[in-house]
PDB file of C-alpha atoms in Angstrom:
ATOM      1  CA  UNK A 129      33.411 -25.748  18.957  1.00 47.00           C
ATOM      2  CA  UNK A 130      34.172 -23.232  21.773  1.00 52.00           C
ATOM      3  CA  UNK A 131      36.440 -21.037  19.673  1.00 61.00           C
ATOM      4  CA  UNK A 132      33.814 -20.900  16.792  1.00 66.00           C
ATOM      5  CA  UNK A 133      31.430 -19.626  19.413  1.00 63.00           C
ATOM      6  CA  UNK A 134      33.860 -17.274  21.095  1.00 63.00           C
ATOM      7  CA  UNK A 135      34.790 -15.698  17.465  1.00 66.00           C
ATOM      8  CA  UNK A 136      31.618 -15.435  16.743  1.00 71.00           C
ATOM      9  CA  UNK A 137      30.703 -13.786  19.743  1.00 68.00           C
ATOM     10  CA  UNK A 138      33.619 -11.122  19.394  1.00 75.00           C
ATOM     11  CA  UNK A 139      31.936 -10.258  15.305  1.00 73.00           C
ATOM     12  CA  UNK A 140      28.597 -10.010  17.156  1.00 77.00           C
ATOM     13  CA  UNK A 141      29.719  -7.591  19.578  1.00 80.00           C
ATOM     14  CA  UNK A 142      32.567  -5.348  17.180  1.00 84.00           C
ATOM     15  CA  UNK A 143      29.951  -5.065  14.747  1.00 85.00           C
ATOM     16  CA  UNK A 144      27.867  -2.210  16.391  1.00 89.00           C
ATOM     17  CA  UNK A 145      30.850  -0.774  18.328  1.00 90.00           C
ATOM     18  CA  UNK A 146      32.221  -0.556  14.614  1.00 92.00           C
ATOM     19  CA  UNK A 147      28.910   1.008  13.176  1.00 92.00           C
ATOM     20  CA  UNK A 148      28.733   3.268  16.439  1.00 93.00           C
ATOM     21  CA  UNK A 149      32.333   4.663  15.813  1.00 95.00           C
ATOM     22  CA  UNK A 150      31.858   5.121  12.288  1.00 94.00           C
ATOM     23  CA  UNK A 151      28.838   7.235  12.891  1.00 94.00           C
ATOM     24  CA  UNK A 152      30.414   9.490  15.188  1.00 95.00           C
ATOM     25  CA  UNK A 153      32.956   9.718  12.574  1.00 95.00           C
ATOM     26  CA  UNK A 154      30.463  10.768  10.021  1.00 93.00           C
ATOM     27  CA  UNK A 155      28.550  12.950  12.130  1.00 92.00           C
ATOM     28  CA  UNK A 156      32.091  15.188  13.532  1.00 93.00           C
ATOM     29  CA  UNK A 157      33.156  15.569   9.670  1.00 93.00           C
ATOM     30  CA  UNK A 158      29.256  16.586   8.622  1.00 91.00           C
ATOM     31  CA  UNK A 159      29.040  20.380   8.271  1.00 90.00           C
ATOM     32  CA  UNK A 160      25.811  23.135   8.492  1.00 90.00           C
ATOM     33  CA  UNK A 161      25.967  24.382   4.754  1.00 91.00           C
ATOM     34  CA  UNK A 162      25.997  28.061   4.239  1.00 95.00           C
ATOM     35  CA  UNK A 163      23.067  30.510   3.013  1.00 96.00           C
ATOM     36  CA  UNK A 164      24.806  30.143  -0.898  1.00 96.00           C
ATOM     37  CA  UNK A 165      25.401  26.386  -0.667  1.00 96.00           C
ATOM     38  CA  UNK A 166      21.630  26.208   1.082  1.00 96.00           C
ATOM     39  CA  UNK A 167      19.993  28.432  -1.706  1.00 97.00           C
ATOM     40  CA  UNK A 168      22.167  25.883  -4.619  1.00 97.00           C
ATOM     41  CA  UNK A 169      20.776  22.677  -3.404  1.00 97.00           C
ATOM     42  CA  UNK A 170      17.348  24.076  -2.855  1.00 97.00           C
ATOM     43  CA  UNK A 171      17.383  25.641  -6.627  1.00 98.00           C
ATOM     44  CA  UNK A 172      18.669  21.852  -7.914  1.00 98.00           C
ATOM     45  CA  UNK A 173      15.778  20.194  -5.853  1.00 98.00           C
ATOM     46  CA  UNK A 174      13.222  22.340  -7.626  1.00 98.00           C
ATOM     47  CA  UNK A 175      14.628  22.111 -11.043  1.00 98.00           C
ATOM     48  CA  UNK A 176      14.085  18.287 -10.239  1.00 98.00           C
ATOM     49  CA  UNK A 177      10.866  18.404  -9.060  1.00 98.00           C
ATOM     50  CA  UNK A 178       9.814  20.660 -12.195  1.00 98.00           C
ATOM     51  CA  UNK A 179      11.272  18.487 -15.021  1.00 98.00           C
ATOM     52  CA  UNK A 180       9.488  15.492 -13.463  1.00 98.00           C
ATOM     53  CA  UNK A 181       6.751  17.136 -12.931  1.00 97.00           C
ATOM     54  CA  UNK A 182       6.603  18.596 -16.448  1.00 97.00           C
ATOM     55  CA  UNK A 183       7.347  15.165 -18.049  1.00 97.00           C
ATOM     56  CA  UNK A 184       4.839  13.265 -15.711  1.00 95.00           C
ATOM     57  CA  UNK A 185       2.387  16.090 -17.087  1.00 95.00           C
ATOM     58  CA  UNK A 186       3.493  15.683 -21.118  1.00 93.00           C
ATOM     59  CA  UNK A 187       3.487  11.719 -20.209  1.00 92.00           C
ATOM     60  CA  UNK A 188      -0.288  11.759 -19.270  1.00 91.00           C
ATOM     61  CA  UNK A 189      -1.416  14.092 -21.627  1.00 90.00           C
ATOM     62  CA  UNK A 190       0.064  11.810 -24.609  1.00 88.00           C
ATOM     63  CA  UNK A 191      -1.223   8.534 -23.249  1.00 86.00           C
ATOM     64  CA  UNK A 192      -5.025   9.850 -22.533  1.00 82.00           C
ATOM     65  CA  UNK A 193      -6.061  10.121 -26.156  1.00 80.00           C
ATOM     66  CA  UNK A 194      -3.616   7.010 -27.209  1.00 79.00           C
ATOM     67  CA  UNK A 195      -6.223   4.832 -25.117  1.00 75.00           C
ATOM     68  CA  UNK A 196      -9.036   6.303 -25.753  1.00 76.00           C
ATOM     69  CA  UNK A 197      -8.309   5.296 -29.242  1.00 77.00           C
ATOM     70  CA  UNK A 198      -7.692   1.539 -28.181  1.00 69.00           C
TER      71      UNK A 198
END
């Protein structure tokens, strides 16, 4: 019973130093992006927002006079 509890104890305690080392690896490898690659994701972001909004818009607009119907 006493070396289940220790084992468990080490998984307990590895887990966050784990989680804590893999952050700082994430966050050293993370980079600022550039004006270009700033300007390409905001450009894809509002393309996305515009074709949902657009079929959200067409969506409603079929399904109004479809109930009023039923």
């Amino acid at each position: 019973m006493d070396k289940n509890a220790g084992a468990t104890a080490n998984v307990v305690v590895d887990a966050p130093k784990q989680l804590a080392k893999d952050a700082e690896w994430l966050l050293r490898r993370c980079t600022k992006p550039n004006q270009k690659e700033y300007l390409k994701i905001v450009q894809a972001v509002l393309m996305g927002f515009l074709v949902m909004g657009f079929v959200g818009y067409f969506t409603k607009l079929i399904h109004i006079p479809i109930n009023n119907i039923i």
